[in-house]
PDB file of C-alpha atoms and ligand atoms in Angstrom:
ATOM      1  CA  UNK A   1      10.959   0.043  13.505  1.00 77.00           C
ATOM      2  CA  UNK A   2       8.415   2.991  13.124  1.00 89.00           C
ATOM      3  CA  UNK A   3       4.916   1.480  14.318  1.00 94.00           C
ATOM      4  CA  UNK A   4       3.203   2.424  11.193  1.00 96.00           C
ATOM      5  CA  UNK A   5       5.630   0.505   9.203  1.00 96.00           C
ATOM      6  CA  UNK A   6       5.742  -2.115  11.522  1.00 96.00           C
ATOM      7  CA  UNK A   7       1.923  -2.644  10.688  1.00 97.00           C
ATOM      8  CA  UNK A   8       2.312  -2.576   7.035  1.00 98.00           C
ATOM      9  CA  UNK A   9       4.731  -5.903   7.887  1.00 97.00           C
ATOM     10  CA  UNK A  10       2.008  -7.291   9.850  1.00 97.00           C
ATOM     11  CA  UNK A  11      -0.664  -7.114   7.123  1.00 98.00           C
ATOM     12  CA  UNK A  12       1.990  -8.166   4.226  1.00 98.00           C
ATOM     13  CA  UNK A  13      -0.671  -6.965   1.796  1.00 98.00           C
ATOM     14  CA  UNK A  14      -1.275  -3.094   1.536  1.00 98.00           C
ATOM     15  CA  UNK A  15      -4.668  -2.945  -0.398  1.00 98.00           C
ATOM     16  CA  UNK A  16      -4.920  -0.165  -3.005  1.00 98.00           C
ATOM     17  CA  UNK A  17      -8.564   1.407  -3.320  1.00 98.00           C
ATOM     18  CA  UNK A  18      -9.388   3.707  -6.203  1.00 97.00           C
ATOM     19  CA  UNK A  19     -12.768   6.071  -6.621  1.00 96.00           C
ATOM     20  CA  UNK A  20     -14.496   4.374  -4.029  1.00 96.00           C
ATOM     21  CA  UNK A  21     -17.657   5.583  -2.864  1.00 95.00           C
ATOM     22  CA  UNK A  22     -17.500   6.593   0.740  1.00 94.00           C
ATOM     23  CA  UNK A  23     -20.002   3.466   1.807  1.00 91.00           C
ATOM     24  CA  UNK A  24     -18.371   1.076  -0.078  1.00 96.00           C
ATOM     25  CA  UNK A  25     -15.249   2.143   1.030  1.00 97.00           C
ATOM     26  CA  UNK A  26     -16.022   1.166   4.627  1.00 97.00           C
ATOM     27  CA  UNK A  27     -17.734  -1.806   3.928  1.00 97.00           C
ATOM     28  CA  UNK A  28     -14.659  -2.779   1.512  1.00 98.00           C
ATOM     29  CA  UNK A  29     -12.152  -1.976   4.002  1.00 98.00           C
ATOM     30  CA  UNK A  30     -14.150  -4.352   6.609  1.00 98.00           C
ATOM     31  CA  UNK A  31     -14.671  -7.402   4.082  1.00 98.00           C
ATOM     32  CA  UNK A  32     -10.506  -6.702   3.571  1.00 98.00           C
ATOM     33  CA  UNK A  33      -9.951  -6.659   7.398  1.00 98.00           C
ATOM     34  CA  UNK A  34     -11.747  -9.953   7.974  1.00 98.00           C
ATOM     35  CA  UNK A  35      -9.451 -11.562   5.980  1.00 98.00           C
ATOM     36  CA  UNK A  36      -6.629 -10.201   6.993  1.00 98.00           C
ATOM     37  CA  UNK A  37      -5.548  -7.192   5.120  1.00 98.00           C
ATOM     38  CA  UNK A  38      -5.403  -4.441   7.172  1.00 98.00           C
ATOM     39  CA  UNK A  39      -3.325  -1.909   5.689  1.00 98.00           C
ATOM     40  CA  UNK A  40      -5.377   0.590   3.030  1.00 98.00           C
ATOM     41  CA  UNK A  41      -3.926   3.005   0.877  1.00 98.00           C
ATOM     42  CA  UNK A  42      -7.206   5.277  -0.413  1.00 98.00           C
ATOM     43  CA  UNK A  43      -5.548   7.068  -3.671  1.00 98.00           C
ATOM     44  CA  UNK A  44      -5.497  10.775  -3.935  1.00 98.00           C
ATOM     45  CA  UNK A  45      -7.450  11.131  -7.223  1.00 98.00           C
ATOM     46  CA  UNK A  46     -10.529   9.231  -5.506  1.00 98.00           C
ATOM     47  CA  UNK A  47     -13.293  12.400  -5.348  1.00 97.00           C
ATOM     48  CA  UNK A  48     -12.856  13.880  -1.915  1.00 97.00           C
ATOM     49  CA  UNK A  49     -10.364  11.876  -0.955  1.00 98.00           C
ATOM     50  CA  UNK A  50      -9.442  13.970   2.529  1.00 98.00           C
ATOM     51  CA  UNK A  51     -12.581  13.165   3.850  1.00 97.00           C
ATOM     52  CA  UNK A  52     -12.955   9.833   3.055  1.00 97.00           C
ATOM     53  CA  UNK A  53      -9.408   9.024   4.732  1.00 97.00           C
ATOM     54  CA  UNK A  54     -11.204  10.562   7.413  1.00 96.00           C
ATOM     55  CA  UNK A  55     -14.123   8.438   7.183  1.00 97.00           C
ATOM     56  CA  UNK A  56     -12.311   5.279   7.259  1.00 97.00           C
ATOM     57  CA  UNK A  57      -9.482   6.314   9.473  1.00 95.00           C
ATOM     58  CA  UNK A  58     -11.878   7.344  11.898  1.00 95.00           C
ATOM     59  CA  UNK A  59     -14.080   4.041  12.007  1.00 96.00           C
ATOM     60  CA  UNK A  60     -11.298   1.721  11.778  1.00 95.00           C
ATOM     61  CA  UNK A  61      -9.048   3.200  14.568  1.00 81.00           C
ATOM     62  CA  UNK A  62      -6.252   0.949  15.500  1.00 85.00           C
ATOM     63  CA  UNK A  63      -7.519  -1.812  13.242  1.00 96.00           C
ATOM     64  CA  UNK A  64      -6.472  -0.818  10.003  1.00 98.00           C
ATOM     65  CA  UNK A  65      -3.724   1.376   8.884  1.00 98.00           C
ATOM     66  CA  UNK A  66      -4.911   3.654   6.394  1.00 98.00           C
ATOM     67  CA  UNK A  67      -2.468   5.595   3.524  1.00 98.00           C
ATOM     68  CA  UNK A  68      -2.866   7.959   0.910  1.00 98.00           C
ATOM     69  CA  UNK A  69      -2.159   6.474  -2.923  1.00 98.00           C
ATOM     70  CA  UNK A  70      -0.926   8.252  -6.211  1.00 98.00           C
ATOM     71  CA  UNK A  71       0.912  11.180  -3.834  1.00 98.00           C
ATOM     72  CA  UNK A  72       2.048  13.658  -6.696  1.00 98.00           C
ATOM     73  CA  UNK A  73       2.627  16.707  -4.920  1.00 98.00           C
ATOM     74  CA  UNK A  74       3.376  18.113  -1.304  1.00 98.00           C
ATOM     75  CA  UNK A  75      -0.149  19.872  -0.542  1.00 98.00           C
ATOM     76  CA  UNK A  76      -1.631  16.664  -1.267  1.00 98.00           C
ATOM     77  CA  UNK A  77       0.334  14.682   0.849  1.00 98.00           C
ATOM     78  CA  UNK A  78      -0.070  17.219   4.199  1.00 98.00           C
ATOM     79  CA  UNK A  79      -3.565  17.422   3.649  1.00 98.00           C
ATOM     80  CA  UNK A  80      -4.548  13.552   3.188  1.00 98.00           C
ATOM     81  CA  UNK A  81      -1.825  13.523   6.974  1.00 98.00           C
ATOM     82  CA  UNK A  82      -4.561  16.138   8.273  1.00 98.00           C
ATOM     83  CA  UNK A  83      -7.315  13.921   7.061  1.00 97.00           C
ATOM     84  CA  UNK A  84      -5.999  10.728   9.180  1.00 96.00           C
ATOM     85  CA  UNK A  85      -3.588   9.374   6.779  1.00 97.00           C
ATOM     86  CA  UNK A  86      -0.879   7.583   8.052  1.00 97.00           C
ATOM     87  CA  UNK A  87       1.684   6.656   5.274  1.00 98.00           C
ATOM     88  CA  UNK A  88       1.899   8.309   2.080  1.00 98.00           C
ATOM     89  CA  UNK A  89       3.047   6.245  -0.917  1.00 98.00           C
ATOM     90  CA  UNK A  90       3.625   7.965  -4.731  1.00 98.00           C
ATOM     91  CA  UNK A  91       4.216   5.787  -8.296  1.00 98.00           C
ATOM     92  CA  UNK A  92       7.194   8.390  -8.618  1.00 98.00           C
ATOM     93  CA  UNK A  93       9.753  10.149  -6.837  1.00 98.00           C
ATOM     94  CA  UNK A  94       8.989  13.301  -4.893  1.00 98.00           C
ATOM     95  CA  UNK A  95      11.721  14.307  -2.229  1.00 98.00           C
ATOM     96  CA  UNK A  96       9.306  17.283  -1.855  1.00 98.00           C
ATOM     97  CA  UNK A  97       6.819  14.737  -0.460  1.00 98.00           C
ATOM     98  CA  UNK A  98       9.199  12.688   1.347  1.00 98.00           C
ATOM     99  CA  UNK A  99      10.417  15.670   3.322  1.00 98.00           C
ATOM    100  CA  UNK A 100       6.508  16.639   3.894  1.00 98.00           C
ATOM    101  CA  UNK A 101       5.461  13.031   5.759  1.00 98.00           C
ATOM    102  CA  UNK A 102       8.934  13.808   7.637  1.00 98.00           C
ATOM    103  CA  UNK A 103       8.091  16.628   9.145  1.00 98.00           C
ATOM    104  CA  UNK A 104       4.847  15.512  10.104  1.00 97.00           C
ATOM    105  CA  UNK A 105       5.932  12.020  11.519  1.00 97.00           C
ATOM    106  CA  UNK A 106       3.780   9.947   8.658  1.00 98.00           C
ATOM    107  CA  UNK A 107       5.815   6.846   6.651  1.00 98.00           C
ATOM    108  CA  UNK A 108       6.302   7.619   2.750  1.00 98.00           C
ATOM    109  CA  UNK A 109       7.280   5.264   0.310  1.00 98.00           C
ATOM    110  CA  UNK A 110       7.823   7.133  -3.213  1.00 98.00           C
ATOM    111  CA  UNK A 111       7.662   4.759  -6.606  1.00 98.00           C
ATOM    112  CA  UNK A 112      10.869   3.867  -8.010  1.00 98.00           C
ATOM    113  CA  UNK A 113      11.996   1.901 -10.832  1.00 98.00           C
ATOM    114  CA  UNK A 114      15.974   1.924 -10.606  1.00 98.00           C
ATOM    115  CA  UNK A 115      18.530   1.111  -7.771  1.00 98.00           C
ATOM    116  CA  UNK A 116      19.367   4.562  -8.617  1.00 98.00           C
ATOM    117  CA  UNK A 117      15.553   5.735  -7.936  1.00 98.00           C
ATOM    118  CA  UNK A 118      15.798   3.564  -4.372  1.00 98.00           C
ATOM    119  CA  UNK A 119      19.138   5.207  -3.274  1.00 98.00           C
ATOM    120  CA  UNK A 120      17.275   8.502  -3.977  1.00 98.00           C
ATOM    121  CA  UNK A 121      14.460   8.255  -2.049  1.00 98.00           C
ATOM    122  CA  UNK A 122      16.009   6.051   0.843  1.00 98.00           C
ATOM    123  CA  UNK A 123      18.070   9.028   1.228  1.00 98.00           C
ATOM    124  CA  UNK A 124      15.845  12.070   1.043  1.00 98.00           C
ATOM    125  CA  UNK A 125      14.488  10.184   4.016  1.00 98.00           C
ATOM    126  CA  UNK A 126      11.502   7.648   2.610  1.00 98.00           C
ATOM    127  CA  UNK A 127      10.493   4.589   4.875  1.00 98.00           C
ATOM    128  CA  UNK A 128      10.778   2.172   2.239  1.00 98.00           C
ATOM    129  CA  UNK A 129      10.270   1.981  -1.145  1.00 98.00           C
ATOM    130  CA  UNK A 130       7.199   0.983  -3.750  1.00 98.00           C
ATOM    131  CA  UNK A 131       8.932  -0.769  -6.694  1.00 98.00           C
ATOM    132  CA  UNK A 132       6.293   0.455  -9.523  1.00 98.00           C
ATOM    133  CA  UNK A 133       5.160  -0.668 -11.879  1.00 98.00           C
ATOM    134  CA  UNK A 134       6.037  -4.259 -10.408  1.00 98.00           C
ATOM    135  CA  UNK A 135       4.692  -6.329 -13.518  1.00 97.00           C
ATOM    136  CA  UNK A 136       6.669  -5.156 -16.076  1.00 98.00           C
ATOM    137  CA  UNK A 137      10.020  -6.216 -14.230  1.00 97.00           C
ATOM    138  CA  UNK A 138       8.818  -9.145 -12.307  1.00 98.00           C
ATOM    139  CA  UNK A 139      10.293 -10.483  -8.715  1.00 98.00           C
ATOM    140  CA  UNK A 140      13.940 -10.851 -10.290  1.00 98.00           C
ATOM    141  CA  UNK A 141      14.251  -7.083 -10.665  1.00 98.00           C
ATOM    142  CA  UNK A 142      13.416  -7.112  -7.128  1.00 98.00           C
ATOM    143  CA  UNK A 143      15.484  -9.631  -6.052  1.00 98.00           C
ATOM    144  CA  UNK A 144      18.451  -7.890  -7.848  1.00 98.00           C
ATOM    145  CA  UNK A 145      17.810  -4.317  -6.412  1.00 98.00           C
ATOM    146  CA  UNK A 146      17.955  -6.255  -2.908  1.00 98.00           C
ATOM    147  CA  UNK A 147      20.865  -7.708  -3.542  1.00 98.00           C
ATOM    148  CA  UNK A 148      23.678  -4.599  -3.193  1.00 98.00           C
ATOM    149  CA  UNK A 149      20.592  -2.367  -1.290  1.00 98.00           C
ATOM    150  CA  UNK A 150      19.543  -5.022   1.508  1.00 98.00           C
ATOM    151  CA  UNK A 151      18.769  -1.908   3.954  1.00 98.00           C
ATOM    152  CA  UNK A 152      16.003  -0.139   2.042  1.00 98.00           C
ATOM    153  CA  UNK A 153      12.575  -1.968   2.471  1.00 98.00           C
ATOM    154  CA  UNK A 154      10.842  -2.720  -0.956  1.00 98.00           C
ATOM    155  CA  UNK A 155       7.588  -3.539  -1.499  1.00 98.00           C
ATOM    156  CA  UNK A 156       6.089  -4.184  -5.324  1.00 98.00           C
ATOM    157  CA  UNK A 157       2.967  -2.775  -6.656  1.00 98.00           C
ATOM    158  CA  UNK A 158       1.089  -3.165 -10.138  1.00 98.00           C
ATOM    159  CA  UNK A 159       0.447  -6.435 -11.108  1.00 98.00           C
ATOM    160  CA  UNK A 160       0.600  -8.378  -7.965  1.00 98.00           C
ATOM    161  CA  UNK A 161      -1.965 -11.088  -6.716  1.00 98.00           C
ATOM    162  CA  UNK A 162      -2.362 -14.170  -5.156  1.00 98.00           C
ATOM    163  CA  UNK A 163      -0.431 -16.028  -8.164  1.00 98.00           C
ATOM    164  CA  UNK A 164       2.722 -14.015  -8.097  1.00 98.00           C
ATOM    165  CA  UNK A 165       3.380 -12.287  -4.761  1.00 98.00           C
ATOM    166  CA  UNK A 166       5.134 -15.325  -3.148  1.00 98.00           C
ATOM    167  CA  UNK A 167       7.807 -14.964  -5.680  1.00 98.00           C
ATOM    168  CA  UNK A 168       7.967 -11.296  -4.599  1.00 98.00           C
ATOM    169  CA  UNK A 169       8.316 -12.548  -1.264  1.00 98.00           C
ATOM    170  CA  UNK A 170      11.101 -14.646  -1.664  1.00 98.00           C
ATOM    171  CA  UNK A 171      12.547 -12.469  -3.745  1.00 98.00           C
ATOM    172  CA  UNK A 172      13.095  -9.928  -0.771  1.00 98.00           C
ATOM    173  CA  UNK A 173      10.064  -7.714  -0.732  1.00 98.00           C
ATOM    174  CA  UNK A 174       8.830  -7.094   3.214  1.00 98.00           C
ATOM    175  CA  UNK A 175       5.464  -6.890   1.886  1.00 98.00           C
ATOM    176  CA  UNK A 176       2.821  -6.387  -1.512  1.00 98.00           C
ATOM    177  CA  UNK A 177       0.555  -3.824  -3.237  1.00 98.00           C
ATOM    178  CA  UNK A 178      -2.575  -4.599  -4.742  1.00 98.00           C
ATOM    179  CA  UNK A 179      -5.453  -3.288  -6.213  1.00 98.00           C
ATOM    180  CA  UNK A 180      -6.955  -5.196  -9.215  1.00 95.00           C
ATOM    181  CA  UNK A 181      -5.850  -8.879  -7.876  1.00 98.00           C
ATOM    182  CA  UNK A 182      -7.015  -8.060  -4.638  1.00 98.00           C
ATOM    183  CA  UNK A 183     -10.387  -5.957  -4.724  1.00 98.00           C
ATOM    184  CA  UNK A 184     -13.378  -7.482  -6.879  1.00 97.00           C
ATOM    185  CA  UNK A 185     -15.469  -4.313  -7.709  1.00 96.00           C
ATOM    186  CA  UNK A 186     -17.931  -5.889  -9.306  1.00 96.00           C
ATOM    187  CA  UNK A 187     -18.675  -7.996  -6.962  1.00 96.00           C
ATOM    188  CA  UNK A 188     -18.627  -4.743  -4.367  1.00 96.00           C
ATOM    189  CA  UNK A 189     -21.221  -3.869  -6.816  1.00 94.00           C
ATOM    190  CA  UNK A 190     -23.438  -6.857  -6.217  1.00 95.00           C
ATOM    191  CA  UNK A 191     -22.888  -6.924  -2.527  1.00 95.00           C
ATOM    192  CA  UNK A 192     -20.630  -9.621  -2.132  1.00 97.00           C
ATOM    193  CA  UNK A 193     -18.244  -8.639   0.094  1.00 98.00           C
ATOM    194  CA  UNK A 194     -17.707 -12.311   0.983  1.00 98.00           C
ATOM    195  CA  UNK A 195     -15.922 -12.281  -2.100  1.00 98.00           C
ATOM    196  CA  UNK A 196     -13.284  -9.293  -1.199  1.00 98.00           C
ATOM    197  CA  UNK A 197     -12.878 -11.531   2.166  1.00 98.00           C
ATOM    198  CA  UNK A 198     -11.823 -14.537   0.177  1.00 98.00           C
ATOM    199  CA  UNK A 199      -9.688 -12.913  -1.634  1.00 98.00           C
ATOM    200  CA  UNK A 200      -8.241 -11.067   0.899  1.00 98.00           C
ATOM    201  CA  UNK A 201      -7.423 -14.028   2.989  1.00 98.00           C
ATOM    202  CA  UNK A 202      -6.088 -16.173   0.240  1.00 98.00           C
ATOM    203  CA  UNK A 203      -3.884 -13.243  -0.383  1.00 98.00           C
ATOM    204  CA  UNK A 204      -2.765 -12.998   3.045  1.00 98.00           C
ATOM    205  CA  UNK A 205      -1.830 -16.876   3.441  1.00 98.00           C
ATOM    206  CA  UNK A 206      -0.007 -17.228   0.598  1.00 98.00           C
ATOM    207  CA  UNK A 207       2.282 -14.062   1.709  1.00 98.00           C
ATOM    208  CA  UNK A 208       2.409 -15.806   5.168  1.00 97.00           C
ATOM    209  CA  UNK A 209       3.463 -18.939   4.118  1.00 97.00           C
ATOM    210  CA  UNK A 210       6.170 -17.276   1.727  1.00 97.00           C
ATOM    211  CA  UNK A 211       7.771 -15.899   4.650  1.00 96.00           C
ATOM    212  CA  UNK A 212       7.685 -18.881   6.805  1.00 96.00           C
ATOM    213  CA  UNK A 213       9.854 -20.718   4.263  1.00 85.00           C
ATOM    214  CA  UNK A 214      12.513 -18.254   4.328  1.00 74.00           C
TER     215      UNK A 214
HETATM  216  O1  ELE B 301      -0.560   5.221  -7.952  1.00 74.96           O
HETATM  217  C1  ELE B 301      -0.322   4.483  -7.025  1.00 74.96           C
HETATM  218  O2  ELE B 301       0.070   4.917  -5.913  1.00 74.96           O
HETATM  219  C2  ELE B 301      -0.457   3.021  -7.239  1.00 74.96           C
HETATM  220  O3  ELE B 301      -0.388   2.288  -6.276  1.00 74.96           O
HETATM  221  C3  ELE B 301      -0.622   2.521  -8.638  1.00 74.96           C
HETATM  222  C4  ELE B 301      -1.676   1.435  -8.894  1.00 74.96           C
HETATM  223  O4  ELE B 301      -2.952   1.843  -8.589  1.00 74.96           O
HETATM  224  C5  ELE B 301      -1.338   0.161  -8.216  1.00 74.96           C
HETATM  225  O5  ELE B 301      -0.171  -0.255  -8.810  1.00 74.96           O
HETATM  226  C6  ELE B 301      -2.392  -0.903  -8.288  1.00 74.96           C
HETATM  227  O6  ELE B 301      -2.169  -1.726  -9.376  1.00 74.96           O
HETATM  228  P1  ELE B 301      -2.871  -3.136  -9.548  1.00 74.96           P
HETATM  229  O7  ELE B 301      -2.604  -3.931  -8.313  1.00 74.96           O
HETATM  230  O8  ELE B 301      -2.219  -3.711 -10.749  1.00 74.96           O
HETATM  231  O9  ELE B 301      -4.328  -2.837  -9.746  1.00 74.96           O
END
């Protein structure tokens, strides 16, 4: 398995961070890390996004994987890779972006919807694939894509949190997406990163123990 990929499985819960100022951003990323999440996907319509991928790519080295979210176009994806990006994940499907990460060696995961959507991007070359928006379908649309498409990697995104993403889980997806569930702005706000680490670790034992049932 490619080693970026292989560390998305590891942290089970790929955190989603959206117009983050560049402090907060680090100290976010940290509060995630100590509790486990250490996968970060920094979305492309944060305010100078390319150098805050830097920023956090750059402190967090081999810790924490770090992505580029909401990937709409090709120039956007190379340039985020430049930046330090690692994996490139869209809430649609770009082959134009897909073949991009290719030729640069970075993972891509483009949003689909469909088994149709999946079979698309699997074979224009993506890593896996971001089932989006996850909360209007729920784990059993999942867990029926998985069924005839066992080979293409799935992970759910939009509307998962500590509550729901065991039954993503068991359902077949390799690991989750979160953003609201997961990161506690206010709290951010406040100071409390404390709060993000809770969360964060919560998040990551519940996806741990869903796979040890299996
Ligand atoms: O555009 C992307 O690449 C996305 O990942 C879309 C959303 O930001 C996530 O779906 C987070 O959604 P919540 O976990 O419900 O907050």
């Amino acid at each position: 398995m490619n080693e970026t990929l292989s560390r998305l499985v590891d942290s089970g819960v790929v955190a989603v961070l959206r117009g983050v100022e560049a402090d907060q951003l680090i100290e976010i990323t940290e509060a995630l890390r100590e509790g486990g999440v250490t996968a970060v996907e920094i979305t492309a319509d944060t305010p100078d996004v390319t150098e805050k991928l830097g920023a956090v790519a750059g402190s967090f080295d081999n810790e924490v994987v770090v992505g580029t979210g909401t990937v709409l176009d090709s120039e956007t994806a190379r340039a985020t890779l430049m930046a330090g990006a690692e994996f490139v994940v869209s809430p649609s499907l770009h082959e134009d972006v897909i073949e991009t990460c290719n030729r640069y060696g970075a993972v891509s995961a483009p949003g689909v919807m469909t088994p149709t959507e999946a079979v698309r991007g699997y074979e224009a070359g993506a890593d896996f694939v971001k089932v989006f928006p996850a909360k209007t379908v729920g784990p059993a649309h999942l867990g029926a894509m998985k069924g005839p498409l066992g080979q293409i990697p799935m992970m759910p995104t939009g509307g998962v949190g500590p509550d729901n993403a065991a039954e993503y889980i068991d359902a077949g997806a390799f690991a989750v997406g979160a953003g609201g569930a997961l990161v506690d702005y206010d709290a951010a706000e406040r100071g409390d990163y404390e709060a993000i680490t809770e969360t964060a670790r919560e998040f990551t034992r519940v996806v741990e123990e869903a796979r040890a049932d299996d």
